[in-house]
Coordinates of C-alpha atoms in Angstrom, one line a residue:
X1 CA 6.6 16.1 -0.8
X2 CA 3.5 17.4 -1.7
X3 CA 0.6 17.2 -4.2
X4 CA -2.0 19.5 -3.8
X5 CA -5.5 20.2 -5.7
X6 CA -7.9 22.7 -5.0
X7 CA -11.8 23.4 -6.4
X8 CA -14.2 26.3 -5.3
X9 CA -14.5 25.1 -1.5
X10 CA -12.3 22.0 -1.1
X11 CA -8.5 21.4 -0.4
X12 CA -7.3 18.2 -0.7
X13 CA -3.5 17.3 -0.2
X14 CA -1.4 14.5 -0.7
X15 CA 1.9 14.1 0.8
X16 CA 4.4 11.2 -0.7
X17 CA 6.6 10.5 1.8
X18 CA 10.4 9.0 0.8
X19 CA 9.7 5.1 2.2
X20 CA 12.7 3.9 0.3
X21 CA 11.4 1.4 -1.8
X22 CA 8.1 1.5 0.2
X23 CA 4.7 3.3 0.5
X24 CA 3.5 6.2 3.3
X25 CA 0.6 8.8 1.6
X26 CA -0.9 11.6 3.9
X27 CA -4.2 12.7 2.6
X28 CA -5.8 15.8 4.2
X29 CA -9.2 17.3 2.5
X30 CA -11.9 20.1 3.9
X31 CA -14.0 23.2 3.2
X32 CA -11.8 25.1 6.1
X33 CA -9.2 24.6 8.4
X34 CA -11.4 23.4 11.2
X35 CA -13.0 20.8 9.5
X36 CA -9.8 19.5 8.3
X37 CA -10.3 15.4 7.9
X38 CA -6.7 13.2 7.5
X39 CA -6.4 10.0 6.2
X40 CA -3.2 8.0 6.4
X41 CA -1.8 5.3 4.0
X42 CA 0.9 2.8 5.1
X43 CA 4.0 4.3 7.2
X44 CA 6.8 3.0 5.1
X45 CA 9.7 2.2 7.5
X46 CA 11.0 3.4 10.6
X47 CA 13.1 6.0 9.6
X48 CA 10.1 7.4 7.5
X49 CA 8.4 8.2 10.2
X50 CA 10.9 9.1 12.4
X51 CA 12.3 11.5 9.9
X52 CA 8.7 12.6 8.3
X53 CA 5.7 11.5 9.0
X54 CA 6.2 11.9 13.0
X55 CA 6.4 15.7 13.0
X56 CA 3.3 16.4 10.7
X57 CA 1.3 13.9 13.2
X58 CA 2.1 16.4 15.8
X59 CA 1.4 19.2 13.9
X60 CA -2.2 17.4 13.0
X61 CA -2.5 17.1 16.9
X62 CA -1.4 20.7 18.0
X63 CA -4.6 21.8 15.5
X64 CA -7.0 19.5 17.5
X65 CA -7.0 18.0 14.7
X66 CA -7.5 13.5 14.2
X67 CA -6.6 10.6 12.0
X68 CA -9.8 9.8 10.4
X69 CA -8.4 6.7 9.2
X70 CA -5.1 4.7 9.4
X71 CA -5.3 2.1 6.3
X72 CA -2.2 -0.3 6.5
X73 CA -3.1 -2.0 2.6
X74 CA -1.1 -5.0 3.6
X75 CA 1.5 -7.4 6.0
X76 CA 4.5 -6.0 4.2
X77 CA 7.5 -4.8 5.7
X78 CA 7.9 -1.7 3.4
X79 CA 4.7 -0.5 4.3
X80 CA 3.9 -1.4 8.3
X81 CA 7.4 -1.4 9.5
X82 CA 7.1 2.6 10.0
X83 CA 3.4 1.5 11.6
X84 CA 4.7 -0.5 14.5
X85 CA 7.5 2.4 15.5
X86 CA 4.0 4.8 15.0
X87 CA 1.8 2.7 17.2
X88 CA 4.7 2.1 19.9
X89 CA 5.1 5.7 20.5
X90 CA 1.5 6.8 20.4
X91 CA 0.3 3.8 23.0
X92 CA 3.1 5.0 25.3
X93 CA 2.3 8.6 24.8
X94 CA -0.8 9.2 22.7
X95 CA -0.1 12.1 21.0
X96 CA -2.6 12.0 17.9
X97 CA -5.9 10.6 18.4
X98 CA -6.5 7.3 15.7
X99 CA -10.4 7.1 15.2
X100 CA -9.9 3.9 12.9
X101 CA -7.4 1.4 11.6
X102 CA -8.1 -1.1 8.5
X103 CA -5.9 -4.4 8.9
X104 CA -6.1 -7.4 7.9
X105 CA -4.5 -10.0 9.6
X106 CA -4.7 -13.3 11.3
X107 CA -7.4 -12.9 14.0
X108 CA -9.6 -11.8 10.6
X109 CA -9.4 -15.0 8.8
X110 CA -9.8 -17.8 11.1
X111 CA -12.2 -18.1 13.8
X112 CA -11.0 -17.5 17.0
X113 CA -11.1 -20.9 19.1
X114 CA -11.1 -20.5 23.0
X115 CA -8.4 -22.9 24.4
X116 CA -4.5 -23.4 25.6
X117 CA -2.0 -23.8 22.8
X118 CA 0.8 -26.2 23.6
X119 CA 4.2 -26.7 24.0
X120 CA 4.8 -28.2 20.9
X121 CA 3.0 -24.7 19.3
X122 CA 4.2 -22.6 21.6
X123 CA 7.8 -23.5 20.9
X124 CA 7.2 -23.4 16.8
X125 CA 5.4 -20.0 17.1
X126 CA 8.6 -18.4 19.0
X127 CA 10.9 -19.6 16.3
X128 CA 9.0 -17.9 13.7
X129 CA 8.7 -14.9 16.3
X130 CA 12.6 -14.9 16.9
X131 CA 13.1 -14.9 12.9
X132 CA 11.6 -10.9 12.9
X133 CA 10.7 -8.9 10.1
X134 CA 12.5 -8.4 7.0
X135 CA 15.0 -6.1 7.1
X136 CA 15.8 -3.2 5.0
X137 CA 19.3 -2.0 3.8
X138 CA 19.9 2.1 4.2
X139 CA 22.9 3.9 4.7
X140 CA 21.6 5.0 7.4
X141 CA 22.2 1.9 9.2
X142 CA 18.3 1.3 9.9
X143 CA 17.9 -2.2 11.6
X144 CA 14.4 -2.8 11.3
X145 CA 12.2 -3.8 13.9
X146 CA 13.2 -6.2 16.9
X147 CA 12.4 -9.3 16.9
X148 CA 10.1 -10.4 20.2
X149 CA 6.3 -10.9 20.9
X150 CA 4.3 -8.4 21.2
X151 CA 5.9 -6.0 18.2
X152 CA 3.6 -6.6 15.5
X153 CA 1.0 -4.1 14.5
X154 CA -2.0 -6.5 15.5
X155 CA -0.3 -6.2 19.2
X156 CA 0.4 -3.0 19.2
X157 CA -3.5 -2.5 18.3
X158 CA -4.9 -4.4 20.7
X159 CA -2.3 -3.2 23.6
X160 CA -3.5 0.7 22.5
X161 CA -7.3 -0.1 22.4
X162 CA -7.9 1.2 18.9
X163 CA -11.3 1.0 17.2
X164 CA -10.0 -1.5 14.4
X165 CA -11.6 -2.8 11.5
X166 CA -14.9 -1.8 13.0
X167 CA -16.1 -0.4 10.0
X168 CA -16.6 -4.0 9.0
X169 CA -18.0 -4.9 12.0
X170 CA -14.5 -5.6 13.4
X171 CA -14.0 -8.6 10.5
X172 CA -11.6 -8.6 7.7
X173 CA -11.6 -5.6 5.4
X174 CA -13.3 -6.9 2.6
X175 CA -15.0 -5.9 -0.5
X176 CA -18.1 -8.7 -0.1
X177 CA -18.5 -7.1 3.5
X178 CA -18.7 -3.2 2.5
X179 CA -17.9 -2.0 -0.7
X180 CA -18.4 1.8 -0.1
X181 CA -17.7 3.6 3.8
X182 CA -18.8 6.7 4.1
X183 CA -16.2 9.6 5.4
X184 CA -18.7 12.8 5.2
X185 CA -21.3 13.9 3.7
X186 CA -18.9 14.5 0.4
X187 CA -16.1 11.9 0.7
X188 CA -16.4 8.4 0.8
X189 CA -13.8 5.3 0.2
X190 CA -14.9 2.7 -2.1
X191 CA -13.3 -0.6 -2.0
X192 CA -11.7 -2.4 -4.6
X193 CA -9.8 -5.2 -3.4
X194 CA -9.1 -7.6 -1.2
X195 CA -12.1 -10.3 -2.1
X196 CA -12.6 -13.6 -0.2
X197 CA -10.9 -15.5 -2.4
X198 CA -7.7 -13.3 -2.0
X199 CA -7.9 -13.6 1.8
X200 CA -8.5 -17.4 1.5
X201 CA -5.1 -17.6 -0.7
X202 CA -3.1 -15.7 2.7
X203 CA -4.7 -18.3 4.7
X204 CA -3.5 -21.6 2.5
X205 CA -0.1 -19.7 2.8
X206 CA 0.0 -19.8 6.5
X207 CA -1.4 -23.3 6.6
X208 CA 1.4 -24.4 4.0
X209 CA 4.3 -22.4 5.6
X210 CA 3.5 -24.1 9.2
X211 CA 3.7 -27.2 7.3
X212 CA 7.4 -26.6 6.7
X213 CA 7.8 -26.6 11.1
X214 CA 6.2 -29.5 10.8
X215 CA 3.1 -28.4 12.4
X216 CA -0.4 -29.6 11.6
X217 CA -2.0 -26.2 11.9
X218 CA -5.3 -25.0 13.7
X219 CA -6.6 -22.3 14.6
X220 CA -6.8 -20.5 18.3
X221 CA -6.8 -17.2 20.0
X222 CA -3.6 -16.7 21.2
X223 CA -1.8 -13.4 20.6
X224 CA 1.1 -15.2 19.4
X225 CA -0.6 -17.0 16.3
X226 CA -1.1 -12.9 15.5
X227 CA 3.0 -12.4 15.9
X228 CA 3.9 -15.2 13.9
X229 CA 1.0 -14.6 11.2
X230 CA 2.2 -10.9 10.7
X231 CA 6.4 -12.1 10.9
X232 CA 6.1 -14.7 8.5
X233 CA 3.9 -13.7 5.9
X234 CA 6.7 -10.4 5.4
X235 CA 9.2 -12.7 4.0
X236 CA 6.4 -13.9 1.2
X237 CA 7.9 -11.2 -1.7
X238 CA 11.3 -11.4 -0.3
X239 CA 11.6 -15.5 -1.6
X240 CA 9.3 -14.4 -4.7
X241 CA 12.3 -12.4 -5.7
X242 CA 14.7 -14.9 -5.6
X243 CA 13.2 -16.1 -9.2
X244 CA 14.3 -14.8 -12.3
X245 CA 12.7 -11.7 -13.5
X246 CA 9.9 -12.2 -16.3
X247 CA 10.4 -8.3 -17.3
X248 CA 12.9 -7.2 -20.4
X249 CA 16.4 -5.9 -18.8
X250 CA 17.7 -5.2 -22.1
X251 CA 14.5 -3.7 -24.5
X252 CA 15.9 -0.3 -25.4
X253 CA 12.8 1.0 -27.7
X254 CA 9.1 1.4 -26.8
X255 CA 8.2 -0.8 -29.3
X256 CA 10.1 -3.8 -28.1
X257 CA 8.8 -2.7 -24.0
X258 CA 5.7 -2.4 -25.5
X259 CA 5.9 -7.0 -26.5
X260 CA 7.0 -8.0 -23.1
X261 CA 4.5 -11.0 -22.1
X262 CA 2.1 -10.0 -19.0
X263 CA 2.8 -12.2 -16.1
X264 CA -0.1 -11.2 -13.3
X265 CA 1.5 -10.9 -9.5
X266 CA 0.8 -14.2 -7.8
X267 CA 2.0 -12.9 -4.2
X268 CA -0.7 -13.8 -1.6
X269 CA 0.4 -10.6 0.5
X270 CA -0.2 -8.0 -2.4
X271 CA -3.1 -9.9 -3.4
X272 CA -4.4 -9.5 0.1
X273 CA -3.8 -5.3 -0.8
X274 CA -6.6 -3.0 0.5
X275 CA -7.1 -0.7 -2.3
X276 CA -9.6 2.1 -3.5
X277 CA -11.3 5.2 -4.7
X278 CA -11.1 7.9 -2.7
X279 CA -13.6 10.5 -3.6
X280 CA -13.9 14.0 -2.0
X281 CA -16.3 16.2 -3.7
X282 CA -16.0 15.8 -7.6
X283 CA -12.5 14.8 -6.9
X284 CA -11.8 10.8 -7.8
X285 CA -8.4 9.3 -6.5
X286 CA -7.4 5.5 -7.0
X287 CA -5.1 4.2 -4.8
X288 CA -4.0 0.7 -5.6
X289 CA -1.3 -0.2 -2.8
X290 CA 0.2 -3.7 -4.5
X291 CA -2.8 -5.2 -5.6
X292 CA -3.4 -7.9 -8.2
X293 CA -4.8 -6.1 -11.4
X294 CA -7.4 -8.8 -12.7
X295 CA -9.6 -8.5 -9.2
X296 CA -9.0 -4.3 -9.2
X297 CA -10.5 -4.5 -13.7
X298 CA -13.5 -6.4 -11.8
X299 CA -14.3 -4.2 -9.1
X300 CA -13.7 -1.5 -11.4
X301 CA -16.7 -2.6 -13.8
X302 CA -18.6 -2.8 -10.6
X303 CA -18.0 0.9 -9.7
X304 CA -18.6 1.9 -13.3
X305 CA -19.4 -0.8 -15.8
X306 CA -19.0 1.1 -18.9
X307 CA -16.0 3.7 -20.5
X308 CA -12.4 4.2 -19.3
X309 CA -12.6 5.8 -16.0
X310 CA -10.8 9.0 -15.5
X311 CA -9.2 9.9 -12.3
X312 CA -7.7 13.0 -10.8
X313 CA -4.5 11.0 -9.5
X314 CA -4.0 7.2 -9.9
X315 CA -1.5 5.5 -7.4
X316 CA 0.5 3.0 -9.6
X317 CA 0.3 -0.4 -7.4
X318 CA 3.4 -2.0 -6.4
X319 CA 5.6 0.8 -7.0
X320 CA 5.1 0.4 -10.5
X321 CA 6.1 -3.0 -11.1
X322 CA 4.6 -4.4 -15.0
X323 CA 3.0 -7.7 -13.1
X324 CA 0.7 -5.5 -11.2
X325 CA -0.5 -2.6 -13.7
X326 CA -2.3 -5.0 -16.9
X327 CA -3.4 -3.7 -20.0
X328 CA -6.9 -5.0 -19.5
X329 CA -6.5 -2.4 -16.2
X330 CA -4.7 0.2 -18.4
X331 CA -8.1 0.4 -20.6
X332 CA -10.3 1.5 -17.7
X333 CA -8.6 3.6 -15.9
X334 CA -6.5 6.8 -17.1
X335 CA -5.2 10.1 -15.6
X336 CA -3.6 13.5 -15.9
X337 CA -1.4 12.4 -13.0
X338 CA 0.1 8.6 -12.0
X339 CA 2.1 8.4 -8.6
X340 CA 5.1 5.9 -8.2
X341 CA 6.6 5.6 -4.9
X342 CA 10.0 3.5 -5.0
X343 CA 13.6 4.5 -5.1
X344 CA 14.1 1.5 -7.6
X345 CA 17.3 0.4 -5.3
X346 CA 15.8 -3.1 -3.6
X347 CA 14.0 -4.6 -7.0
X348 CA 14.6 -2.2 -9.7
X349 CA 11.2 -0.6 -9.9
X350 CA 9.1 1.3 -11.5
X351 CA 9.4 -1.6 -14.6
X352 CA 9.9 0.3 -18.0
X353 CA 7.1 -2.2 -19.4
X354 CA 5.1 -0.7 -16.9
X355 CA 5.7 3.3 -18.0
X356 CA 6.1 2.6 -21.6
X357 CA 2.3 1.2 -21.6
X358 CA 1.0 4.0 -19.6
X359 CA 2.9 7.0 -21.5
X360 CA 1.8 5.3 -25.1
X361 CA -2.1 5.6 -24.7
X362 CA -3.9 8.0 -26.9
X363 CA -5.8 10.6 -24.7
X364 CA -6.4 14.1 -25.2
X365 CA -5.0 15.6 -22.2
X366 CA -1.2 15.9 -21.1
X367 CA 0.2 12.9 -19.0
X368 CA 2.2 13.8 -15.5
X369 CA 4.3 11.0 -13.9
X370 CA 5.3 11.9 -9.9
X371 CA 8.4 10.5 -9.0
X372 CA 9.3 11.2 -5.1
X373 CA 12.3 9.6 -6.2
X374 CA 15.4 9.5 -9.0
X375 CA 15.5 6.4 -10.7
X376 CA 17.5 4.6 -13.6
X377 CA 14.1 4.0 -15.2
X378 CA 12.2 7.1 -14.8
X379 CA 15.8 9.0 -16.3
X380 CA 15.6 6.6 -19.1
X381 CA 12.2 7.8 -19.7
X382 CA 12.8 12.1 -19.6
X383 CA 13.6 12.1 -23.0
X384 CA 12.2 15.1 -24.9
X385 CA 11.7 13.4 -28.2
X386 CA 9.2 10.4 -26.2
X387 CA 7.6 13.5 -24.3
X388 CA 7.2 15.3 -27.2
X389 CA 5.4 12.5 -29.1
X390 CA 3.3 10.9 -26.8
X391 CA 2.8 14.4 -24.9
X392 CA 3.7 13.5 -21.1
X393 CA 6.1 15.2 -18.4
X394 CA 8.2 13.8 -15.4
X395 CA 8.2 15.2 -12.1
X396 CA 10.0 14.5 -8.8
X397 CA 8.6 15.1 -5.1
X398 CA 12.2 15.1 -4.0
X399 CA 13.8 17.1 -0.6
X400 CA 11.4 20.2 -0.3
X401 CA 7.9 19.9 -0.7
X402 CA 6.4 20.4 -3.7
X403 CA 2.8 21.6 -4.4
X404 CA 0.7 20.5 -7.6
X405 CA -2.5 22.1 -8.8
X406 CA -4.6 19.4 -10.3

């Protein structure tokens, strides 16, 4: 899958990988074919890169060709579980050079203490360790990642000797430390989210879900406070689930999608999100990952304070679920093209709330929504009396790859 956009001397692609209900974005811009530069967003889960992503890293390689950057937005099983199966092959045979990895985790929000953990923490970390990732349903019979030390992307990492975080002087990705990394001399990231205050929020739910082993918490070096940070904190969204669902089920009109109460995303782990503009050229690309809307409207007024902000492609955050994607966030940003990546099978995304309020904005240019997969919700929305009116189109990046001039 393949969305494509080319100006007088720049390409710059974007590949949407099917992660399930997940998130894995190739980006690949240059003036030429030598100075090709790839970025890489999130890996989904194992099987997408086993089935996708693995091949077109080798391809990168055979062209002599790097990963400029490996972002992993957050500790989320639908985005890093494809990560760890990445980072396992490549340390045992490095087949595509990684010149830097953003990822937050818990060596980035505690200071590291020098000293032997014991027994008592030793024991309580394993437990947690033993307990694994959360595991995603596919007919293909996928069984996640293993459960064991030493599996987690911060291990992996360290064991493979990647130049991590060092953009940020190897501390937390974080918009108070950098707001703007350069790429070249005509690209450059600027960072919208996570803040302090977000990070501070993953570290209270640590404290408070080592409370629950009955473990007075602090803080030390050992690699397995790393395991158990990155385990644990996967199963956040899964318990959030198990609460009844704030968005209409049942609103069948635009009108009555367009009432539903706004209930901001509380979830420490998307709030943690790395997200961003990506500009290459003239070109302006927001990518969200699942972050909290309020802190992404302030950012945005830091980046530009006044006017709606108009971007080439706009990556809807968390998959399109209504809780992260505000109205306050809706009047700054706008685009000819929104992104969803979700097969709507684990939580029923993208919401309706959530494409009803972006299709129902006035704006003098023609509204595309990228699917890379079928849903019940984006078929209820390909009706050609609602595209008609409010003068939008739906579009899927399904099986063959398919190439978009923006």
């Amino acid at each position: 899958m393949k969305i494509a956009t080319n100006n007088s001397n720049m390409s710059i692609t974007i590949k949407c990988y099917p992660a399930k209900n997940g998130d894995c974005f190739l980006i690949s811009f240059g003036e030429n074919e030598e100075e090709k530069k790839h970025l890489l967003i999130d890996c989904g889960y194992v099987d997408t890169f086993q089935k996708y992503l693995n091949n077109d890293l080798i391809q990168i390689a055979k062209c002599g060709e790097t990963l400029e950057k490996l972002i992993l937005t957050h500790i989320d099983a639908d985005h890093i579980q494809g990560t760890i199966r990445l980072l396992k092959d490549n340390n045992a045979e490095r087949f595509i050079t990684i010149k830097e990895v953003w990822h937050n985790t818990y060596r980035h929000l505690y200071e590291q203490k020098e000293g032997e953990i014991d027994i008592k923490q030793e024991r309580m970390l394993q437990q947690i360790i033993r307990r694994g990732y959360t595991q995603n349903e596919s007919k293909q019979g996928e069984k996640g990642i293993s459960a064991e030390q030493g599996t987690t992307v911060g291990a992996l990492l360290l064991q493979g000797k990647y130049s991590w975080n060092s953009d940020f002087d190897n501390q937390a990705v974080c918009i108070e430390k950098k707001s703007t990394v350069s790429l070249t001399s005509n690209a450059s990231i600027y960072l919208l989210s996570p803040d302090k205050q977000k990070l501070e929020k993953l570290k209270n739910l640590w404290t408070d879900e080592l409370k629950k082993y009955d473990f007075n918490f602090s803080s030390g070096n050992s690699q397995l406070y790393d395991d158990a940070f990155e385990m644990l904190l996967s199963w956040e969204k899964e318990k959030a689930k198990i609460a009844p669902k704030q968005i209409s089920a049942t609103a069948e009109t635009l009108e009555e999608l367009l009432k539903t109460p706004f209930h901001e995303d509380d979830t420490s782990t998307n709030g943690s999100s790395i997200a961003f503009v990506l500009q290459v050229q003239n070109k302006k690309m927001l990518f969200l990952a699942d972050a909290h809307p309020s802190l992404i409207v302030h950012s945005l007024n830091e980046y530009q304070k006044e006017g709606t902000i108009v971007f080439d492609l706009i990556k809807v955050s968390h998959h399109g679920s209504f809780g992260n994607i505000s109205r306050e966030l809706l009047n700054k940003i706008d685009s000819e093209s929104y992104l969803i990546s979700t097969n709507g099978q684990k939580h029923g995304h993208p919401d309706k709330d959530t494409i009803a309020h972006i299709i129902t904005r006035k704006a003098d240019f023609h509204r595309k929504l990228y699917f890379n997969y079928i849903t019940a919700n984006s078929k209820y929305f390909d009706r050609e009396d609602w595209k008609g009116k409010y003068n939008y189109s739906i579009h899927y990046l399904d099986q063959q790859p398919y190439t978009l001039i923006l």
